[in-house]
PDB file of N, CA and C in Angstrom:
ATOM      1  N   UNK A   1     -49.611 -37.165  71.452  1.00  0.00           N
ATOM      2  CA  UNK A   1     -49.646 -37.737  70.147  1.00  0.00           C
ATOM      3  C   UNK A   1     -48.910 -39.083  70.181  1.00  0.00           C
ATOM      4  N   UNK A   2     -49.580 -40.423  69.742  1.00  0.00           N
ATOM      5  CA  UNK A   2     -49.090 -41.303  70.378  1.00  0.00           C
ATOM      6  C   UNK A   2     -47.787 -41.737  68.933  1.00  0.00           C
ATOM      7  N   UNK A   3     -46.683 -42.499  68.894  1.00  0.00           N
ATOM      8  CA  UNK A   3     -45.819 -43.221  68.031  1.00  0.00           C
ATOM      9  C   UNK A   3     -46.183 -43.882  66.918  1.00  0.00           C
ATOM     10  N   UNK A   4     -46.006 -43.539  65.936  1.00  0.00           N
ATOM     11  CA  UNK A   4     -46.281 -44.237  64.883  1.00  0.00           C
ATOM     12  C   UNK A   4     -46.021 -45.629  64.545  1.00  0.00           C
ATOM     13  N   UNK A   5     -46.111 -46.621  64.214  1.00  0.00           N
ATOM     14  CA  UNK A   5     -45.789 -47.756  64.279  1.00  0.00           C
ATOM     15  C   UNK A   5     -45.518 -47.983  63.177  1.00  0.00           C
ATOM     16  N   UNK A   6     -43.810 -48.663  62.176  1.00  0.00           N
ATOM     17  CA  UNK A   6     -44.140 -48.881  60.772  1.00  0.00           C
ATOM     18  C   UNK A   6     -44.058 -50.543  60.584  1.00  0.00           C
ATOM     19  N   UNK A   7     -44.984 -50.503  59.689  1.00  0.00           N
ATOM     20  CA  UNK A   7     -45.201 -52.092  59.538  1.00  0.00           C
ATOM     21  C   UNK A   7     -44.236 -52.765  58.800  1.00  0.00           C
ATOM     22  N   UNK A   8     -43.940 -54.119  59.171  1.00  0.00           N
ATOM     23  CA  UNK A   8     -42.979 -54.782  58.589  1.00  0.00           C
ATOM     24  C   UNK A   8     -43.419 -55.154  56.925  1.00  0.00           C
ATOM     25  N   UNK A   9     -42.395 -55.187  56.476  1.00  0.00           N
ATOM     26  CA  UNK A   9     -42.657 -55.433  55.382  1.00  0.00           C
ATOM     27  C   UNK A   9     -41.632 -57.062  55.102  1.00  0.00           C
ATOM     28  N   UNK A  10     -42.653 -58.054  54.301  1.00  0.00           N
ATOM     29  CA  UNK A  10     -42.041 -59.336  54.276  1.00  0.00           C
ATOM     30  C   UNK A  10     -40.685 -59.099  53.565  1.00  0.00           C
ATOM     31  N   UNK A  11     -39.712 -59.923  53.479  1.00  0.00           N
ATOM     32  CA  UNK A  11     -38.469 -59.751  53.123  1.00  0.00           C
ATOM     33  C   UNK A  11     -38.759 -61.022  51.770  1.00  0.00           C
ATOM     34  N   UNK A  12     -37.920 -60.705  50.540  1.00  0.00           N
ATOM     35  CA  UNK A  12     -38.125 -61.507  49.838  1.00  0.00           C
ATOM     36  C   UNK A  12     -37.373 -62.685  49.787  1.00  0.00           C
ATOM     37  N   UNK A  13     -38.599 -64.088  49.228  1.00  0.00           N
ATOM     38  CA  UNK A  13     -37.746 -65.259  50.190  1.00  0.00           C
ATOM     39  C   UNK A  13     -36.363 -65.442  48.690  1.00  0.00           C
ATOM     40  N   UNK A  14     -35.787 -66.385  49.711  1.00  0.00           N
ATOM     41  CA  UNK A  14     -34.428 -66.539  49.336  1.00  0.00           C
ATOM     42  C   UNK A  14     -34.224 -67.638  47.530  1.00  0.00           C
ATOM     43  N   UNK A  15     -33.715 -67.697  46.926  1.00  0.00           N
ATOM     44  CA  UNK A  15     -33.519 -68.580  46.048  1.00  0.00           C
ATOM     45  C   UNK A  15     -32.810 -69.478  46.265  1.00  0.00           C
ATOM     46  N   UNK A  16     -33.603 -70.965  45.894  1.00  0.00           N
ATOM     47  CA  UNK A  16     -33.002 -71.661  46.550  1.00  0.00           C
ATOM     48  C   UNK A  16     -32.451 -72.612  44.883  1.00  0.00           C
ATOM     49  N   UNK A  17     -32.563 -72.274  44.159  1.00  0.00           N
ATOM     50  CA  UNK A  17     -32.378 -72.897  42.931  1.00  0.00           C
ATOM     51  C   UNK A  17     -30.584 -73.831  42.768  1.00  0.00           C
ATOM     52  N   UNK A  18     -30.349 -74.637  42.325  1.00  0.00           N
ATOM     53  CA  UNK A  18     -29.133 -75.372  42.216  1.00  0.00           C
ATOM     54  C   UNK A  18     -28.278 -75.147  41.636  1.00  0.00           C
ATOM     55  N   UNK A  19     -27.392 -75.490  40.927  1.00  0.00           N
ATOM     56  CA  UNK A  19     -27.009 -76.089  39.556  1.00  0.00           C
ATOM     57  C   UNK A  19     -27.029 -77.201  38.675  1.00  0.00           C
ATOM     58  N   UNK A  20     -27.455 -77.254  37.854  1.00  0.00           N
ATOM     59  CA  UNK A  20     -27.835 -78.510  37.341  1.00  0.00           C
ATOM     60  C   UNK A  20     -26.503 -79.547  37.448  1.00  0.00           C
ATOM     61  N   UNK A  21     -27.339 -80.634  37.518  1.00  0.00           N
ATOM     62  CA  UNK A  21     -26.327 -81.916  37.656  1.00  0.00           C
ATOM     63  C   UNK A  21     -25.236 -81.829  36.111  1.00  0.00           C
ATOM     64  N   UNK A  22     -26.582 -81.573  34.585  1.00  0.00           N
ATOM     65  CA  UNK A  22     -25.709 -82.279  33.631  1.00  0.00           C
ATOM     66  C   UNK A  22     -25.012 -80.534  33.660  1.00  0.00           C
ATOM     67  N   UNK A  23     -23.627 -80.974  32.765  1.00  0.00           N
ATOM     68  CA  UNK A  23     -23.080 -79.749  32.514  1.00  0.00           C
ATOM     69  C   UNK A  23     -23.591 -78.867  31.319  1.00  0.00           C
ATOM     70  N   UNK A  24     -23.537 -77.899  30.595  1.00  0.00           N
ATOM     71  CA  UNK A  24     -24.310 -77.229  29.677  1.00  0.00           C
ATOM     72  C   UNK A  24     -23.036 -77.647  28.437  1.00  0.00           C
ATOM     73  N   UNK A  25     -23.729 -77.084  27.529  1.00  0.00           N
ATOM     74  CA  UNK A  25     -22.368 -77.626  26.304  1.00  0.00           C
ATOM     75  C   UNK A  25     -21.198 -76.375  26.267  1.00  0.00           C
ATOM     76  N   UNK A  26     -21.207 -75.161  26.713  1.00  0.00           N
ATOM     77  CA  UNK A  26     -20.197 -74.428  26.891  1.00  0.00           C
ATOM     78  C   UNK A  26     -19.498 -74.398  28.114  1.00  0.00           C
ATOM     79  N   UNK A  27     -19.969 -75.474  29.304  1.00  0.00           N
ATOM     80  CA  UNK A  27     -19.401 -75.894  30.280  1.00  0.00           C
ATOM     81  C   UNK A  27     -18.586 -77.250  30.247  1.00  0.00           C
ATOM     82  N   UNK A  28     -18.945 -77.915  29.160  1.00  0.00           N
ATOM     83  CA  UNK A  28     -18.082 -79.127  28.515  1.00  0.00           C
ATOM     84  C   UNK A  28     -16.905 -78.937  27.569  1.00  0.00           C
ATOM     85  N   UNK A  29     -17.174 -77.341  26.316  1.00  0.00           N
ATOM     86  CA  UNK A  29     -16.433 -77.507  25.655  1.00  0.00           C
ATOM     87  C   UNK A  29     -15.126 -76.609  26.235  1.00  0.00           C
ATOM     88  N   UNK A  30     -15.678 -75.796  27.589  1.00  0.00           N
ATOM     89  CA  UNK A  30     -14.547 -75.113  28.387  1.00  0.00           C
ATOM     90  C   UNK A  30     -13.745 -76.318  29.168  1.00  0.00           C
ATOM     91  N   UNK A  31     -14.419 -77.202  29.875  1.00  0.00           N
ATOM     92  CA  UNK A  31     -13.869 -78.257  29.954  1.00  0.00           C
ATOM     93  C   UNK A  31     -12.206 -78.640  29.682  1.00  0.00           C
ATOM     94  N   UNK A  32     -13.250 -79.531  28.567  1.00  0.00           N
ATOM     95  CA  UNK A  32     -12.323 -80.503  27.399  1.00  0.00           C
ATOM     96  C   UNK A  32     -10.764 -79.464  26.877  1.00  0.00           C
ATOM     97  N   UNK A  33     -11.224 -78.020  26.622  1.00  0.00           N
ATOM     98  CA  UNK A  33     -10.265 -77.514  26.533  1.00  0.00           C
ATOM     99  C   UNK A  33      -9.039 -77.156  27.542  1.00  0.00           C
ATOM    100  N   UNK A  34      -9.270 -77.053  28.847  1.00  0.00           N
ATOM    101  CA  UNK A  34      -8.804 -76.909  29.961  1.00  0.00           C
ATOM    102  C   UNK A  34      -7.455 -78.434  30.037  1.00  0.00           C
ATOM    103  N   UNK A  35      -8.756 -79.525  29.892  1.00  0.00           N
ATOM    104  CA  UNK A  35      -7.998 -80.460  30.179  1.00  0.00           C
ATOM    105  C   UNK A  35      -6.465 -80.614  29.046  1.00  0.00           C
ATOM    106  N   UNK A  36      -7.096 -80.312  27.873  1.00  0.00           N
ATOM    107  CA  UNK A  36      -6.134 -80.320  26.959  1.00  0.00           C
ATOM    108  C   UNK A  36      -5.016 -79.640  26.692  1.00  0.00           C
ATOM    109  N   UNK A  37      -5.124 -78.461  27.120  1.00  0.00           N
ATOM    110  CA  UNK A  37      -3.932 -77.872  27.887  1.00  0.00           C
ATOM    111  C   UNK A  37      -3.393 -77.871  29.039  1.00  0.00           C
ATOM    112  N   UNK A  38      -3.502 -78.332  29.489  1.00  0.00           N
ATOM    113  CA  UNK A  38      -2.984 -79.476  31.049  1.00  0.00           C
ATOM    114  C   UNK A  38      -2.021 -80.108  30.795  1.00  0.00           C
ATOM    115  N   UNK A  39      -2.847 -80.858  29.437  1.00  0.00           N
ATOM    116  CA  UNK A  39      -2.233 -82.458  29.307  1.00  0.00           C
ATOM    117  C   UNK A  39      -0.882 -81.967  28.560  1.00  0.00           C
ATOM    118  N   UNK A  40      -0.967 -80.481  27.913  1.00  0.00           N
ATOM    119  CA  UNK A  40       0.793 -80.204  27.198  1.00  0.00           C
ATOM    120  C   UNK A  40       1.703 -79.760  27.773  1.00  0.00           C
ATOM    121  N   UNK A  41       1.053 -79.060  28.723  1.00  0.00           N
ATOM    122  CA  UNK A  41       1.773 -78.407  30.139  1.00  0.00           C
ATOM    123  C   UNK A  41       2.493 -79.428  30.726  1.00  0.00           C
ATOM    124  N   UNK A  42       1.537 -80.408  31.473  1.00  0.00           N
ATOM    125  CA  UNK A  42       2.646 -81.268  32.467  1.00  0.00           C
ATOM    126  C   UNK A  42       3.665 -82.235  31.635  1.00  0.00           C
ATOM    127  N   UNK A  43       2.962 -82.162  30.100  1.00  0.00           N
ATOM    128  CA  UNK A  43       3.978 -83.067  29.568  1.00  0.00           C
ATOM    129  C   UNK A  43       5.597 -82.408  29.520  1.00  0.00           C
ATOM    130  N   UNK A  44       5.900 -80.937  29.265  1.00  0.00           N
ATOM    131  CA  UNK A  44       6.356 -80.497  29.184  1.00  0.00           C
ATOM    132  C   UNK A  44       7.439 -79.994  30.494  1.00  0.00           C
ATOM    133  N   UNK A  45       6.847 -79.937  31.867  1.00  0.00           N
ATOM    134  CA  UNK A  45       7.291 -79.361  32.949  1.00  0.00           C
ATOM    135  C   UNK A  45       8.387 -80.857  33.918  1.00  0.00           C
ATOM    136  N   UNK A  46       8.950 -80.237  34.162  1.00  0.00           N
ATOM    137  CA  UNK A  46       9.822 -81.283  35.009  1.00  0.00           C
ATOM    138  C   UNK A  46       8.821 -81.637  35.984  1.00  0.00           C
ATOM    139  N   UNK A  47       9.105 -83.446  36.420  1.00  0.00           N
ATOM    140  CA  UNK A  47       8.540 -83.841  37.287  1.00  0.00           C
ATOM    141  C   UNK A  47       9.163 -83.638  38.766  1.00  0.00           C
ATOM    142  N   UNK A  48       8.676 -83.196  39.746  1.00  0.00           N
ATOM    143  CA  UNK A  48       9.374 -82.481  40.909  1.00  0.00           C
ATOM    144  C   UNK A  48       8.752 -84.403  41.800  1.00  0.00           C
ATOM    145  N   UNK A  49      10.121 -84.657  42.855  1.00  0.00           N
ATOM    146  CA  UNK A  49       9.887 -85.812  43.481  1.00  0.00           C
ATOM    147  C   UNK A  49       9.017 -85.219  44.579  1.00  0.00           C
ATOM    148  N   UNK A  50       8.333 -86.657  45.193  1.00  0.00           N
ATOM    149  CA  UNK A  50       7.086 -85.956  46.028  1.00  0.00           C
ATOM    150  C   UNK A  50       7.862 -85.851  47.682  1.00  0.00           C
ATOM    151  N   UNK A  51       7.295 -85.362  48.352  1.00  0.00           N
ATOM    152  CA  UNK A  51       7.907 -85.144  49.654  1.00  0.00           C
ATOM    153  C   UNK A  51       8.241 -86.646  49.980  1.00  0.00           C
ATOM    154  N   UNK A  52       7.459 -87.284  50.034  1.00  0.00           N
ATOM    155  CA  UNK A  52       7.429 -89.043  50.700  1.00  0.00           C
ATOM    156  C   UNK A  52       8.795 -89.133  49.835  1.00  0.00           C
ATOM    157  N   UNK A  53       8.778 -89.378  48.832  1.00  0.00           N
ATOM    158  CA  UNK A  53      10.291 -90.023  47.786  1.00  0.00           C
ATOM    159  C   UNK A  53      11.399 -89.088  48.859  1.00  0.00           C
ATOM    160  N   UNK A  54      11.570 -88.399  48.923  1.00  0.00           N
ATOM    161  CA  UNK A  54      12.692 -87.599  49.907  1.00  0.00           C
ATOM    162  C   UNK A  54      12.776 -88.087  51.102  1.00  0.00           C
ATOM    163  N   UNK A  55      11.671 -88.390  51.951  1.00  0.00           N
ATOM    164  CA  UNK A  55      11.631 -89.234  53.075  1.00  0.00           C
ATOM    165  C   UNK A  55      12.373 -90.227  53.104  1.00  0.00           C
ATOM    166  N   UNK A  56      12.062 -91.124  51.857  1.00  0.00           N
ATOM    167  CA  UNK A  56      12.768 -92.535  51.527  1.00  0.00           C
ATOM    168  C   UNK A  56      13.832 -92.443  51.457  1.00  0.00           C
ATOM    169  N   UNK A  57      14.254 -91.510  50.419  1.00  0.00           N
ATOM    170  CA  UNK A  57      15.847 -91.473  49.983  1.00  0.00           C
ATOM    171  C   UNK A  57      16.486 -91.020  51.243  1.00  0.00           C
ATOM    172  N   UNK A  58      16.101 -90.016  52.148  1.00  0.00           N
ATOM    173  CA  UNK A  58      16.995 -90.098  53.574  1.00  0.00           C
ATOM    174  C   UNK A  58      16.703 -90.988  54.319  1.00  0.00           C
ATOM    175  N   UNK A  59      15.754 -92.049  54.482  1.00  0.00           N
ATOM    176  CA  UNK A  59      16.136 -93.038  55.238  1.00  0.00           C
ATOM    177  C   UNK A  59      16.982 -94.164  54.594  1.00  0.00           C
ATOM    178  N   UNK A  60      17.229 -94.340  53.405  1.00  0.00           N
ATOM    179  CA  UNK A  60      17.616 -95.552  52.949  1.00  0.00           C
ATOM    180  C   UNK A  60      19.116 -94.700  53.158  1.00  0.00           C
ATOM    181  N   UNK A  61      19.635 -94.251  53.577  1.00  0.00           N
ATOM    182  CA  UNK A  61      21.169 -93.669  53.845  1.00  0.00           C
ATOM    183  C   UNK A  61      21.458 -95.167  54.918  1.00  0.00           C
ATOM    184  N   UNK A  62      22.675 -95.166  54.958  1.00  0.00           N
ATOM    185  CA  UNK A  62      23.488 -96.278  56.001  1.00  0.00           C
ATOM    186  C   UNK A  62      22.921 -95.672  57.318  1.00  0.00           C
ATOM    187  N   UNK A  63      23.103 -94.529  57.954  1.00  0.00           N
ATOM    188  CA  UNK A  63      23.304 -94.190  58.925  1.00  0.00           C
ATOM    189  C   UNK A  63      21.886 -93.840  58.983  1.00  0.00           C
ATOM    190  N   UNK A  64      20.685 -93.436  57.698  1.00  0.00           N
ATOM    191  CA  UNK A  64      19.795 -93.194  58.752  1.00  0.00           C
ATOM    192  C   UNK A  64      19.335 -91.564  58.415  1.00  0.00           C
ATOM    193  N   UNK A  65      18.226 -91.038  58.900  1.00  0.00           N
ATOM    194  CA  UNK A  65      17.777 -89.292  59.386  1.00  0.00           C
ATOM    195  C   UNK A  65      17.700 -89.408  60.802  1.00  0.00           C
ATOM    196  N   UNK A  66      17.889 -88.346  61.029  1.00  0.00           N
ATOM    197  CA  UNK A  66      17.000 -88.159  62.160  1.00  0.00           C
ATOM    198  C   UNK A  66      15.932 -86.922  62.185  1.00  0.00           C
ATOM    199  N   UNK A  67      14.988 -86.798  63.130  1.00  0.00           N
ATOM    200  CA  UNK A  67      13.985 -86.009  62.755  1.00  0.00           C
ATOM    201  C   UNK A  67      13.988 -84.769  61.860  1.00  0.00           C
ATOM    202  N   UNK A  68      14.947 -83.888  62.370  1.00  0.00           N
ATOM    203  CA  UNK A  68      15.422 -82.659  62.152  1.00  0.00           C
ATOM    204  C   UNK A  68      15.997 -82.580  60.628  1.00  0.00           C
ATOM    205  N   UNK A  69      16.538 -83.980  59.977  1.00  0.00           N
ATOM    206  CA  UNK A  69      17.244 -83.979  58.948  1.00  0.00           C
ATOM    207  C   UNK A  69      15.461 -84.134  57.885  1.00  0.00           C
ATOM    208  N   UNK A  70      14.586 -84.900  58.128  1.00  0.00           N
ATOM    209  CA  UNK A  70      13.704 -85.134  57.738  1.00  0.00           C
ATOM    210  C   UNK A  70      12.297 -84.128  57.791  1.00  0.00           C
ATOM    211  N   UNK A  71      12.658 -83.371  58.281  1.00  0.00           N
ATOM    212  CA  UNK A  71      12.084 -81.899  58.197  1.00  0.00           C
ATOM    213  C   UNK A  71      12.724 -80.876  57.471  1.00  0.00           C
ATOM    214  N   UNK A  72      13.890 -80.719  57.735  1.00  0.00           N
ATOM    215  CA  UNK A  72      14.590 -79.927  56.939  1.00  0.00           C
ATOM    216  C   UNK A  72      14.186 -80.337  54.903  1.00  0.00           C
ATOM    217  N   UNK A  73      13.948 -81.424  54.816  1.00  0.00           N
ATOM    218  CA  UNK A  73      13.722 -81.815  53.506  1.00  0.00           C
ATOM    219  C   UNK A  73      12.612 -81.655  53.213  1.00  0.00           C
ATOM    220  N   UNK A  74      11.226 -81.992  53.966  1.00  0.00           N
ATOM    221  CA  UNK A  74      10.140 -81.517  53.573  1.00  0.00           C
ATOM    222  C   UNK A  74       9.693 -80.313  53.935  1.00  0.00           C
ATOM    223  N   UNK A  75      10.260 -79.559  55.033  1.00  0.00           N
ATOM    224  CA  UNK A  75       9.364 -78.366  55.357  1.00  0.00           C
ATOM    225  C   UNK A  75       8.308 -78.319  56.637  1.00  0.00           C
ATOM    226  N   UNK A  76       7.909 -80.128  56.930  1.00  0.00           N
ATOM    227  CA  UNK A  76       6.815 -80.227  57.908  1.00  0.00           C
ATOM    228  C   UNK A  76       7.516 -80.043  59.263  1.00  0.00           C
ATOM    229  N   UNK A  77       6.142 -80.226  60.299  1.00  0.00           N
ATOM    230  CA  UNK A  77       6.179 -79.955  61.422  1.00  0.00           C
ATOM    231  C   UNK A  77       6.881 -81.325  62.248  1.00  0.00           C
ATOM    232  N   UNK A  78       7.453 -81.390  63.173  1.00  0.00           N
ATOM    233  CA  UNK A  78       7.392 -82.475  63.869  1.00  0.00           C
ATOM    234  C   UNK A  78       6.654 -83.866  63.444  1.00  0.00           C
ATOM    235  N   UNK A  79       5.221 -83.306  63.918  1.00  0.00           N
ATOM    236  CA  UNK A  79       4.377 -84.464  64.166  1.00  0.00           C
ATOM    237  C   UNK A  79       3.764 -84.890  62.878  1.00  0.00           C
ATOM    238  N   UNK A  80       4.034 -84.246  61.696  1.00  0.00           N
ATOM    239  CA  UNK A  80       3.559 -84.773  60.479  1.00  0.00           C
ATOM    240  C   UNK A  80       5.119 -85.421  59.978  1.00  0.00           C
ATOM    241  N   UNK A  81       6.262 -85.521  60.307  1.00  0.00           N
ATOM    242  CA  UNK A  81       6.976 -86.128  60.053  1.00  0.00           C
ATOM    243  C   UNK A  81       6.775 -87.388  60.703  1.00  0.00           C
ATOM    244  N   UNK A  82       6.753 -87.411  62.177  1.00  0.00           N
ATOM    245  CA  UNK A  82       6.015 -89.021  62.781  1.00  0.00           C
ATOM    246  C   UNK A  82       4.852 -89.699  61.954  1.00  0.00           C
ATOM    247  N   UNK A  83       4.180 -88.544  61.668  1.00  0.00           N
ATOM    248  CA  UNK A  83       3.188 -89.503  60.987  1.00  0.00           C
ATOM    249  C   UNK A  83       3.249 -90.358  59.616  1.00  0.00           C
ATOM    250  N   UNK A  84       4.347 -89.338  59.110  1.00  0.00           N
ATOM    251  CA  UNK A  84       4.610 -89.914  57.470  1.00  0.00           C
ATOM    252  C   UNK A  84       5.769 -91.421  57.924  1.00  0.00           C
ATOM    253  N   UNK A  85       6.448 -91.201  59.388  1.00  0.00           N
ATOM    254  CA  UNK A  85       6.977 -92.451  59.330  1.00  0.00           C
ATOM    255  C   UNK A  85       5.959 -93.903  59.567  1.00  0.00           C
ATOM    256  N   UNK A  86       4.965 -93.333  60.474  1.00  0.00           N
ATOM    257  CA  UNK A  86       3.963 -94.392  60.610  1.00  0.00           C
ATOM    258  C   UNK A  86       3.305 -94.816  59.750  1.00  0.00           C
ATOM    259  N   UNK A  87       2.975 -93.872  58.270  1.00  0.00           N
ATOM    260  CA  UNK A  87       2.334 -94.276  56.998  1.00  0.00           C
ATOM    261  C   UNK A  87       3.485 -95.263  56.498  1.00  0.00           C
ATOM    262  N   UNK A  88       4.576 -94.932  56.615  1.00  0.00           N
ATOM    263  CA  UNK A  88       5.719 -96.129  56.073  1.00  0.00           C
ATOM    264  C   UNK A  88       5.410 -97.160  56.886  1.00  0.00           C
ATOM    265  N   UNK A  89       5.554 -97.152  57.659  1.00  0.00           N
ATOM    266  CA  UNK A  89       5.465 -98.695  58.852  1.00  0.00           C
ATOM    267  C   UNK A  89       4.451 -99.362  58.369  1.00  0.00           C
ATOM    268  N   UNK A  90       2.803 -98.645  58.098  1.00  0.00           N
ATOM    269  CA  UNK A  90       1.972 -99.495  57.590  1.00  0.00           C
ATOM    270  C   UNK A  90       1.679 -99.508  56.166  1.00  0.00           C
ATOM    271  N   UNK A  91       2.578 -99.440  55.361  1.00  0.00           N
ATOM    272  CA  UNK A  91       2.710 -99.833  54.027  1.00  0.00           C
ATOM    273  C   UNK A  91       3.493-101.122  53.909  1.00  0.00           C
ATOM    274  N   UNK A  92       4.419-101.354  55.293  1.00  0.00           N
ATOM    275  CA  UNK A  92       5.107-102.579  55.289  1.00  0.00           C
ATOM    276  C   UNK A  92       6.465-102.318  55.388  1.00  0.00           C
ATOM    277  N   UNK A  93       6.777-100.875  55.287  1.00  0.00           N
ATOM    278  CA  UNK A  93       8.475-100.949  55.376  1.00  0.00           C
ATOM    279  C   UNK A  93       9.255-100.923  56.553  1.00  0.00           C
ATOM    280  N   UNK A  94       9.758-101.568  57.248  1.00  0.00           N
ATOM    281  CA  UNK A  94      10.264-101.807  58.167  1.00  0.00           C
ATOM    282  C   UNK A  94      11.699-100.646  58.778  1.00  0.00           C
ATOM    283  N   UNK A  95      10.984 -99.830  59.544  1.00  0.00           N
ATOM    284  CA  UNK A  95      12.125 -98.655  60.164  1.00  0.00           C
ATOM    285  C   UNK A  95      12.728 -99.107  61.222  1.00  0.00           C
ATOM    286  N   UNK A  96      13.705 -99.184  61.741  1.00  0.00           N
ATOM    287  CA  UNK A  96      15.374 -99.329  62.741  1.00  0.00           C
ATOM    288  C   UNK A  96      15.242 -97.940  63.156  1.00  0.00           C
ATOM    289  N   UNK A  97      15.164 -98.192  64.497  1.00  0.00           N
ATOM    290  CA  UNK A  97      15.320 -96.640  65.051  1.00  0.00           C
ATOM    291  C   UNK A  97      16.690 -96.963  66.107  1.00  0.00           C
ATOM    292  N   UNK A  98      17.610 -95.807  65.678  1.00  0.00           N
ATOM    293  CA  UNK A  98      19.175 -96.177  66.583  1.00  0.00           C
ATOM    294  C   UNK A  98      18.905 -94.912  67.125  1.00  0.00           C
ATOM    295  N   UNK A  99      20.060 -94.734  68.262  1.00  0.00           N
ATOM    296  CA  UNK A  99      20.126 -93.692  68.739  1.00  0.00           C
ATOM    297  C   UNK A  99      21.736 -93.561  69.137  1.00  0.00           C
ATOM    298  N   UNK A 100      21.998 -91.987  68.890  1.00  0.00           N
ATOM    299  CA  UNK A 100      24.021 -91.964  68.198  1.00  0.00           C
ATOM    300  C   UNK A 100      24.501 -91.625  69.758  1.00  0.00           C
ATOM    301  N   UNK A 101      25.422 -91.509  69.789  1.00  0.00           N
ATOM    302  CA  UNK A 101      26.577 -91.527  71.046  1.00  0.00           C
ATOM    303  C   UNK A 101      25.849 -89.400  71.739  1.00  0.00           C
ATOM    304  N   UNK A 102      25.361 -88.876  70.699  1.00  0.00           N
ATOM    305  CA  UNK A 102      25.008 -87.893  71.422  1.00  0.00           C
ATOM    306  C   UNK A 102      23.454 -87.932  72.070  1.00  0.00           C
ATOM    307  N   UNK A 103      23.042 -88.823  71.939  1.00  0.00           N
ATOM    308  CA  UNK A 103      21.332 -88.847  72.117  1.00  0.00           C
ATOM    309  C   UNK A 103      20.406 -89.112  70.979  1.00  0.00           C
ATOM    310  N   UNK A 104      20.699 -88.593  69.624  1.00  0.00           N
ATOM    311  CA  UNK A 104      19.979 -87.942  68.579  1.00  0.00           C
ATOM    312  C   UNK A 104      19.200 -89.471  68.020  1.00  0.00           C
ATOM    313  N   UNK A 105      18.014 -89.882  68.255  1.00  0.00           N
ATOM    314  CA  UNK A 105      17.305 -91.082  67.338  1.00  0.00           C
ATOM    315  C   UNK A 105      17.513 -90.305  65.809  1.00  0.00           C
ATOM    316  N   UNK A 106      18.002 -91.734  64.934  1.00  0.00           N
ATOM    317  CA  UNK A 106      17.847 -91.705  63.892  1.00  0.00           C
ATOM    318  C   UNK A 106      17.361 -92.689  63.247  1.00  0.00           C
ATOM    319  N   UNK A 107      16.323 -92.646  62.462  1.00  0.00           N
ATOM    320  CA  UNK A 107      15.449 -93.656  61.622  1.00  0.00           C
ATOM    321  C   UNK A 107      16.178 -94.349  60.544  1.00  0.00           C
ATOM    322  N   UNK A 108      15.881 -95.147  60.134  1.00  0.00           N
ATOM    323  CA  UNK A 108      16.481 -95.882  58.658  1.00  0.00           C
ATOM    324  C   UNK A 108      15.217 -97.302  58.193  1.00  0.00           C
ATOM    325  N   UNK A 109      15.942 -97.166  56.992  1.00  0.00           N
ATOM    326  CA  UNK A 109      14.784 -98.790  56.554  1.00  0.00           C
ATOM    327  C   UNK A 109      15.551-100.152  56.807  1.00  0.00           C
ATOM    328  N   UNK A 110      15.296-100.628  57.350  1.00  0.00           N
ATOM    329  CA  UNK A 110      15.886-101.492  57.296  1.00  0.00           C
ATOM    330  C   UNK A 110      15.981-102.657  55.881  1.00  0.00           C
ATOM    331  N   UNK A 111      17.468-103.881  55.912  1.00  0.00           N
ATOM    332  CA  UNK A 111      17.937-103.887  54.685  1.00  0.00           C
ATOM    333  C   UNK A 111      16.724-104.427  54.125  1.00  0.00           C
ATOM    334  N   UNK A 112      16.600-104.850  52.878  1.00  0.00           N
ATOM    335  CA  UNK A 112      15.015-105.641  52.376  1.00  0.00           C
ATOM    336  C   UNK A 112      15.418-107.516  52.002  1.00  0.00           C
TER     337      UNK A 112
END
């Protein structure tokens, strides 16, 4: 008795439909409301300084950060601390890199 064979059956095709570009009017008036309570919120909430402003304020010290001090303040890795010094360099601010009687490079801005 030979195997039955079962036939495929097509699979139904996929939807490919979008979302429309314009927004609908209960997608505008959710919106507008969203934004508007935003706008009382942040008026209201302390402004927290951004990581970069902390960067600054420890380099503009006399003496300077050094890496470790400049991580400790933001939280980042190494190499995103190099990099946030190189975003300073090409904004124009001019960094002094010393290095102290134990080894340790420490960055600073130099005066303006």
């Amino acid at each position: 008795m030979p195997k039955s064979r079962k036939t495929q059956t097509p699979k139904p095709a996929r939807k490919t439909a979008r979302k429309s570009a314009k927004p609908t009017s209960k997608q505008q008036a959710t919106k507008a409301a969203s934004s508007r309570s935003s706008r009382a919120r942040s008026s209201a909430a302390p402004v927290r300084p951004s990581k970069k402003a902390a960067i600054v304020a420890l380099l503009e010290r006399p003496n300077g950060a050094a890496i470790g001090d400049l991580i400790g303040a933001t939280g980042w890795q190494t190499h995103s601390v190099r990099a946030a010094l190189t975003g300073l360099r090409k904004e124009g601010k001019e960094l002094v890199r010393d290095k102290d009687a134990a080894g340790v490079t420490h960055y600073r801005l130099a005066a303006a």
